Coordinates of C-alpha atoms and ligand atoms in Angstrom, one line a residue:
X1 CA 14.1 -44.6 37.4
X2 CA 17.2 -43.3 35.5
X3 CA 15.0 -44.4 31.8
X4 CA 12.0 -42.2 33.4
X5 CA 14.2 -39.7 33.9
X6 CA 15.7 -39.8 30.4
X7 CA 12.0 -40.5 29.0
X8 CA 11.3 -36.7 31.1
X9 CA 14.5 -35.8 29.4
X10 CA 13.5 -36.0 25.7
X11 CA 10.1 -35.2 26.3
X12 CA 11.6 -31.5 27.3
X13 CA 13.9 -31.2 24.7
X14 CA 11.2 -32.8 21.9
X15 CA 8.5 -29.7 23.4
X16 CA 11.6 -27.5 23.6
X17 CA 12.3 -27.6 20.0
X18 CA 8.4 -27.7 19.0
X19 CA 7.9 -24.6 20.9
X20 CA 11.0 -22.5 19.7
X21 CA 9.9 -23.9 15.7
X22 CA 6.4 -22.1 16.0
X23 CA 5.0 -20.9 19.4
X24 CA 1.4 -20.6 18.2
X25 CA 1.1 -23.9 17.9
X26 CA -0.5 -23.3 14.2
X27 CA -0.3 -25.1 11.1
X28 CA 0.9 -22.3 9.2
X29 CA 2.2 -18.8 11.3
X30 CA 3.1 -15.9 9.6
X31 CA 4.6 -12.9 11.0
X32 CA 3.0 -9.8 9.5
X33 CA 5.2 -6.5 9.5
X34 CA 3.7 -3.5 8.5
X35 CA 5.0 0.0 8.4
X36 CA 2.4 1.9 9.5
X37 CA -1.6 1.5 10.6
X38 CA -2.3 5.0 11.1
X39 CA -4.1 5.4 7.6
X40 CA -7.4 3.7 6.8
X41 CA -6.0 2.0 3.7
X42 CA -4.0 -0.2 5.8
X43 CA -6.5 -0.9 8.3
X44 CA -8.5 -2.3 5.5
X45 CA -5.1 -4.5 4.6
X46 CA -5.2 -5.7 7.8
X47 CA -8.8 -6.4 8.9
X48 CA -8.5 -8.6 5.1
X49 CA -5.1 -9.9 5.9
X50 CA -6.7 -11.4 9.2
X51 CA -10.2 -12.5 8.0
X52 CA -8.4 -14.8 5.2
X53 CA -6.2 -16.3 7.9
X54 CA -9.1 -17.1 10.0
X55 CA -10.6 -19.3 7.3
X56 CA -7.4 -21.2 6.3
X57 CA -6.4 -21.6 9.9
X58 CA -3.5 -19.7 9.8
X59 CA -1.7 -17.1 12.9
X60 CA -0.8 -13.7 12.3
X61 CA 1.1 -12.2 14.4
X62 CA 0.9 -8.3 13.5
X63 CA 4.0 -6.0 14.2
X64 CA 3.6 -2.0 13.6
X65 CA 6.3 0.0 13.0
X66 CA 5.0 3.1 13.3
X67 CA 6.9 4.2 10.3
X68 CA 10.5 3.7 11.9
X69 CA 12.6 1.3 9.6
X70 CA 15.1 0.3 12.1
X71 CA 11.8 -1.0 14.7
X72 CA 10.7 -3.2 11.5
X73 CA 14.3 -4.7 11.2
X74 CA 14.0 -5.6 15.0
X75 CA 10.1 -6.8 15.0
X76 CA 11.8 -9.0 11.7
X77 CA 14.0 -10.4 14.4
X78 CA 11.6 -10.8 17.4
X79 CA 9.4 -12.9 14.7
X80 CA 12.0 -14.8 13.2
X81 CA 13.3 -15.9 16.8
X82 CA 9.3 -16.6 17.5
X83 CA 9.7 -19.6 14.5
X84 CA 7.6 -18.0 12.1
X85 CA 7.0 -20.1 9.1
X86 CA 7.3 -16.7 6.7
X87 CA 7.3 -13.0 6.8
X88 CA 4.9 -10.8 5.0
X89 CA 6.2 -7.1 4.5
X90 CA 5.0 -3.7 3.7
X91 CA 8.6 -2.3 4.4
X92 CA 8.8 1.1 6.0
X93 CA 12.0 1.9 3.6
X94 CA 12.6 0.1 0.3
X95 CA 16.2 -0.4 0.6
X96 CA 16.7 -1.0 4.0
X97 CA 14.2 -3.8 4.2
X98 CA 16.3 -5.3 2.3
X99 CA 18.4 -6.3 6.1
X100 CA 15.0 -8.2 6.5
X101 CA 15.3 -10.2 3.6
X102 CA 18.9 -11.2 4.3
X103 CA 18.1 -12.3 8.3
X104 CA 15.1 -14.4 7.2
X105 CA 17.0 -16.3 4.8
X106 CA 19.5 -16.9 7.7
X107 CA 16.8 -18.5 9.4
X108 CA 15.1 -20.0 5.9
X109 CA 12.0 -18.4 6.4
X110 CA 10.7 -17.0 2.9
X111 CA 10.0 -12.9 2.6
X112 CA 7.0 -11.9 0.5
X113 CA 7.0 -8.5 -0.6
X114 CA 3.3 -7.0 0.1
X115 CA 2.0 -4.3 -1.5
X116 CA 6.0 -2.2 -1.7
X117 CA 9.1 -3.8 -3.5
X118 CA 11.8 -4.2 -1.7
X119 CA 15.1 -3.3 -3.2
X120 CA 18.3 -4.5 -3.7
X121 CA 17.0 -7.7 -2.2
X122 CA 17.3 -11.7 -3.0
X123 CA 13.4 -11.1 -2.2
X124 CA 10.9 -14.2 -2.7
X125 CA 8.0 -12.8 -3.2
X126 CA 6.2 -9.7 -4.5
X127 CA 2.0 -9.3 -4.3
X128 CA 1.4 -6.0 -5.4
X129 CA -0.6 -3.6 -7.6
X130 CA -0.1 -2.5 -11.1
X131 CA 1.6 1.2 -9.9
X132 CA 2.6 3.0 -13.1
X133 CA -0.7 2.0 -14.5
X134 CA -1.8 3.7 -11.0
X135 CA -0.3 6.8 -12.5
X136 CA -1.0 6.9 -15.5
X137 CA -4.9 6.8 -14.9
X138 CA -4.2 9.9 -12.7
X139 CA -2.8 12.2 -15.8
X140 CA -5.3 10.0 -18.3
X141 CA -8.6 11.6 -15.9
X142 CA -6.9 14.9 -15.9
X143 CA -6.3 15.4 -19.3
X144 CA -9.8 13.6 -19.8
X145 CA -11.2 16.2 -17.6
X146 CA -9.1 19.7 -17.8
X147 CA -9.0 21.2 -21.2
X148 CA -6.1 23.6 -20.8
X149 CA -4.3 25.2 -17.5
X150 CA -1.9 24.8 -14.4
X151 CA -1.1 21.4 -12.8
X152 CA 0.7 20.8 -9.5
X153 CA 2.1 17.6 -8.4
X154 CA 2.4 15.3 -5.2
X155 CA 4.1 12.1 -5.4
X156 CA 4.4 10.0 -2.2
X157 CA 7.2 9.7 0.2
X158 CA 10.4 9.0 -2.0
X159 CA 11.6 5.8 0.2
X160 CA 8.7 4.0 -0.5
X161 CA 8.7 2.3 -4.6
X162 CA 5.3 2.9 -4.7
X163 CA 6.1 6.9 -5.4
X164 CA 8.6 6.3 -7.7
X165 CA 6.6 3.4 -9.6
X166 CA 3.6 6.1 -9.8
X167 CA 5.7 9.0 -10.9
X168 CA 7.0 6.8 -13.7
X169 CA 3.2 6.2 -14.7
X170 CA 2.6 10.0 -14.5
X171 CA 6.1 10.2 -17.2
X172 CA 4.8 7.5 -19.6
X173 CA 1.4 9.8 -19.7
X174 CA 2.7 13.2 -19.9
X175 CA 2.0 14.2 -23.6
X176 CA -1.5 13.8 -22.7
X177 CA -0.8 17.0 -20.4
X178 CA 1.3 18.6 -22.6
X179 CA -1.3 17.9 -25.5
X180 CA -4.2 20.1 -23.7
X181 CA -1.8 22.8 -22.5
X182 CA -1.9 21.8 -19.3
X183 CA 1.9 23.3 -17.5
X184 CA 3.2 21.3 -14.8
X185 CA 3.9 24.2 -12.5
X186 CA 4.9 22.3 -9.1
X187 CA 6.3 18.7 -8.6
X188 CA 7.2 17.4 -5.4
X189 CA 7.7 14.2 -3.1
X190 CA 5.7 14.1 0.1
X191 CA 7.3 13.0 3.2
X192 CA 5.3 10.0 4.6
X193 CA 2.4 10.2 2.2
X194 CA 0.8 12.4 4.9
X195 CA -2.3 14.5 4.9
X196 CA -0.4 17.6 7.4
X197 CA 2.8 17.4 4.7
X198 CA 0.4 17.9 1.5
X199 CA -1.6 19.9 3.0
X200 CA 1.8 22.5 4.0
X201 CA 2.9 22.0 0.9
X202 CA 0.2 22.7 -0.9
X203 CA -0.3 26.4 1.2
X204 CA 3.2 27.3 0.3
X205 CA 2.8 26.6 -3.8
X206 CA -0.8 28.9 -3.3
X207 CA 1.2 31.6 -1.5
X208 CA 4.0 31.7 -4.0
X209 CA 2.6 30.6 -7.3
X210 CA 0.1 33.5 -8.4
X211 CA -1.8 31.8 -11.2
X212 CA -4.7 29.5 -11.0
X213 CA -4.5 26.3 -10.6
X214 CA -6.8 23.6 -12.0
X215 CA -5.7 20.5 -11.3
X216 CA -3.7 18.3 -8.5
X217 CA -2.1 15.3 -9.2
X218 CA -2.4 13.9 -5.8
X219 CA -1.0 10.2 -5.2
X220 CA -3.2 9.4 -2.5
X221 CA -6.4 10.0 -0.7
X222 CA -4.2 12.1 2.1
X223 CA -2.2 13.9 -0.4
X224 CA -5.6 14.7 -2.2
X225 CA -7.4 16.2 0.5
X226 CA -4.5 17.8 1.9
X227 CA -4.4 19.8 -1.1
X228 CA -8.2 20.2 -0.9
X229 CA -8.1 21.8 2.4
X230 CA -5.5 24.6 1.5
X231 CA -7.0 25.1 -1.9
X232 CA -10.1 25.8 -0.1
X233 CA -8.4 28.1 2.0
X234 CA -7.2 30.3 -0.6
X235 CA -10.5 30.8 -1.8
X236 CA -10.8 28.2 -4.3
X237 CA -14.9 27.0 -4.4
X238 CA -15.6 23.0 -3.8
X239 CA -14.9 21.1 -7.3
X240 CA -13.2 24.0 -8.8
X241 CA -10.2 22.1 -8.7
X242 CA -9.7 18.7 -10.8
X243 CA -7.9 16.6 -7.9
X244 CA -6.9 13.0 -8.1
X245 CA -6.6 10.3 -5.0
X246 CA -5.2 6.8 -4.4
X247 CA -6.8 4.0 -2.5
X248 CA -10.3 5.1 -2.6
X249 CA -11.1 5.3 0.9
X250 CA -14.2 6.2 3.1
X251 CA -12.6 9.8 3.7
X252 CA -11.9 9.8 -0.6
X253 CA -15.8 9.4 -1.0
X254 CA -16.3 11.9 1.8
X255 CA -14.0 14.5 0.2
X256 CA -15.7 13.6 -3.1
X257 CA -19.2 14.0 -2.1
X258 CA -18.3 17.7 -0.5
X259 CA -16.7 18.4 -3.8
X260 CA -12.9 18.1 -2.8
X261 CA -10.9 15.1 -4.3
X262 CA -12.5 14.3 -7.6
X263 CA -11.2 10.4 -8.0
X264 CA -9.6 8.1 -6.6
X265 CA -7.8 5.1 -8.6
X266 CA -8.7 2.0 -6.4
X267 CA -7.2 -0.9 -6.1
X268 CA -8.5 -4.7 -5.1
X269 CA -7.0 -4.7 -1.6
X270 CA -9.4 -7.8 -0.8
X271 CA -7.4 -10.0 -3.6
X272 CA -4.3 -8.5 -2.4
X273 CA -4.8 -9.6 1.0
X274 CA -6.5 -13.0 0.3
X275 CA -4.3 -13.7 -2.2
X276 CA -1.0 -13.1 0.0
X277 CA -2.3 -15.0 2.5
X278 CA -3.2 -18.0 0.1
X279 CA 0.6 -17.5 -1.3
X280 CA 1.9 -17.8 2.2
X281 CA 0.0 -21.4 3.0
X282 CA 1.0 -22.7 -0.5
X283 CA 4.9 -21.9 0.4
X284 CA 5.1 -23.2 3.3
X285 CA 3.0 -26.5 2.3
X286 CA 5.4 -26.8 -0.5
X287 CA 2.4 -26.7 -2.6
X288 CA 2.8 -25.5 -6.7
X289 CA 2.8 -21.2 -6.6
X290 CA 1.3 -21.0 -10.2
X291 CA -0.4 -17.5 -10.3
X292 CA 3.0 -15.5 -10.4
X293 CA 2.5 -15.0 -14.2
X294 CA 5.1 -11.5 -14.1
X295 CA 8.3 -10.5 -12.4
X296 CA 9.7 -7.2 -11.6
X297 CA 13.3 -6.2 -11.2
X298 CA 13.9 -5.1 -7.4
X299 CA 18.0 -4.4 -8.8
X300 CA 19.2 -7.6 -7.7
X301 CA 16.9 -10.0 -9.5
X302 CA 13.9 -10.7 -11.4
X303 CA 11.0 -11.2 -8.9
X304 CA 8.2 -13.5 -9.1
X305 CA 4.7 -10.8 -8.9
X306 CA 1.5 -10.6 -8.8
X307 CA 0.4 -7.7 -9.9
X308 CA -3.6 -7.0 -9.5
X309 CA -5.1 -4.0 -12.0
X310 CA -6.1 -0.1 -10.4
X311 CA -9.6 1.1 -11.6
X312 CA -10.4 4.6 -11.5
X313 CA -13.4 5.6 -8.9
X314 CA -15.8 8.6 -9.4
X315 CA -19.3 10.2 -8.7
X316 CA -20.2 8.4 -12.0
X317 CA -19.5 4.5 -10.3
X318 CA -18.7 4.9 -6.8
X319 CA -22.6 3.7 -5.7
X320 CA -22.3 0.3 -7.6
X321 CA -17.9 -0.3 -7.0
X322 CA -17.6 0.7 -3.2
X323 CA -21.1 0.4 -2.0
X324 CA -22.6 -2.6 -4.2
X325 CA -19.7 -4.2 -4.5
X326 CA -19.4 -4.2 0.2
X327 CA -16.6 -1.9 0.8
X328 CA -18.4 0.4 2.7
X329 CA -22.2 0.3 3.8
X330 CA -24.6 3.3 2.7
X331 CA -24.4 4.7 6.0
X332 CA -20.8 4.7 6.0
X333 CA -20.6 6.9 2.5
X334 CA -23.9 9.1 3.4
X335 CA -23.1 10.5 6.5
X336 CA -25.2 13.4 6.6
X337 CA -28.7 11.3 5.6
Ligands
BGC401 C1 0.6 2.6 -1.1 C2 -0.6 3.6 -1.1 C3 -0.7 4.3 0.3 C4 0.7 4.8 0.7 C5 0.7 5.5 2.0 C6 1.8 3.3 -0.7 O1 2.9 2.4 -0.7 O2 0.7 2.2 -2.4 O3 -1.8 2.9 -1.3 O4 -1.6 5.3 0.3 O5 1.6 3.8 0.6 O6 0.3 4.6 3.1

């Protein structure tokens, strides 16, 4: 009797400890914080994200911050204490993510770094996108397309490395500008990367700034048809306006189609996503991470990257990259037909 009991014993502790290591019961579970879902970029991250995972048999479990930095450091503790295997992060602020970093190397669970650096960090991980190039194709298709004039820009939200990667592609381009006469006449950052903030801004520079404008340097779709809308609104007629985008989403190729945002540099969020996901498995398998060809300095140390390449989108190639090549369906992009 008392060896059943101690047989009933272990068994408790044994599914005690199984159940506090990883309570999904999954090979491989990976907690999944994100700052935000309300734009469609993201949604596309995530619907990839979760697809891949499904094939490899891997959990997510998903945690939204609704943009609030402190909720991501707590939903980084809720799936730490779950017994994730490793955290994936698109971090709400780029230094203070850096708390997550530091709590899931408490509990030895890797941090990779998805999509936005995180600063200041002993970080594992970055899978990311090639963002100065992002910003230099913005002021390369400007130049390429505005012979002489008035240029405003909108970075993104300054707490995010994204913007200030961008901006620094926007710097290593700016002879072009200065080359056709085009004046910066308005630079700003944009609180959140949000539609209602460009799209304020944007009205106040029209209501002050007298002269035309003729072109926006918007960093992403939002920002781009934010400043659409109040251009529009201050008389300016459809396409008048040379105005760049970031992310090439459905409402980009809306915008683009009723002549408001003029391109959009896109970026391969599939590979992104699959190829985070892959990472993940690979690191917790203990299996050889050989496609980390780059690094990037988040302040505190070199970082291992992976670093996919932006490609400017258009009227001229928008049929064969986002429609041939399955982003969106026909119907999606041709609304009105
Ligand atoms: C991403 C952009 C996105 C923005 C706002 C940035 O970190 O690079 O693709 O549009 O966040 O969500």
């Amino acid at each position: 009797m008392k060896r059943l009991l101690n047989l009933g014993l272990l068994l408790i502790i044994v599914l005690t400890f199984f159940s506090c290591k990883n309570q999904t019961g999954s090979d491989v579970t990976i907690g999944f914080l994100i700052h935000s879902t309300t734009s469609s970029r993201w949604q596309m991250d995530i619907s990839y994200v979760e697809e891949r995972a499904a094939e490899v048999g891997a959990t997510i479990i998903l945690k939204d911050a609704g943009g609030d930095e402190n909720m991501q450091l707590a939903q980084a503790n809720e799936l730490l204490e779950m017994g994730v295997d490793a955290l994936i992060v698109v971090a709400a602020n780029q230094n203070t993510a850096a708390g997550i970093v530091r709590e899931a190397h408490d509990y030895n669970v890797p941090v990779i770094a998805y999509d936005r650096l995180i600063k200041n960090s002993d970080l594992d991980y970055l899978v990311s996108f090639e963002y100065e190039r992002v910003g230099e194709l913005m002021v390369e298709y400007v130049a390429d397309n505005v012979e002489n004039g008035n240029c405003v820009i909108l970075w993104g939200d300054a707490s995010d490395a994204n913007a200030v990667f961008v901006k620094k592609g926007h710097e290593n381009a700016m002879n072009l500008l200065k080359k056709n006469n085009i004046k910066t006449v308005y630079k700003t950052f944009i609180e959140d990367w949000t539609y209602e903030n460009a799209y304020h801004q944007m009205n106040t520079i029209l209501d002050f700034y007298p002269e035309k404008i003729d072109a926006v340097i918007a960093c992403n779709d939002p920002l781009g048809i934010g400043a659409s809308d109040a251009l529009r609104e201050h008389g300016y007629k459809p396409g008048e306006v040379i105005i760049t985008g970031q992310d090439a989403t459905l409402e980009f190729v809306h915008s683009m189609l009723d002549g408001g945002i003029t391109m959009s540099v896109g970026k391969p969020i599939k590979e992104l996503a699959y190829g985070a996901i892959d990472l993940v498995v690979k690191i917790v398998k203990e299996e050889e991470t050989s496609s980390f060809d780059k690094t990037v300095n988040n302040g505190r140390k070199d970082v291992p990257a992976k670093l996919f390449s932006p490609y400017i989108i258009d009227e001229t190639n928008f049929e064969k990259i986002l429609i041939e090549g399955d982003v969106f369906t026909r119907d999606q992009v041709f609304i009105d037909n």
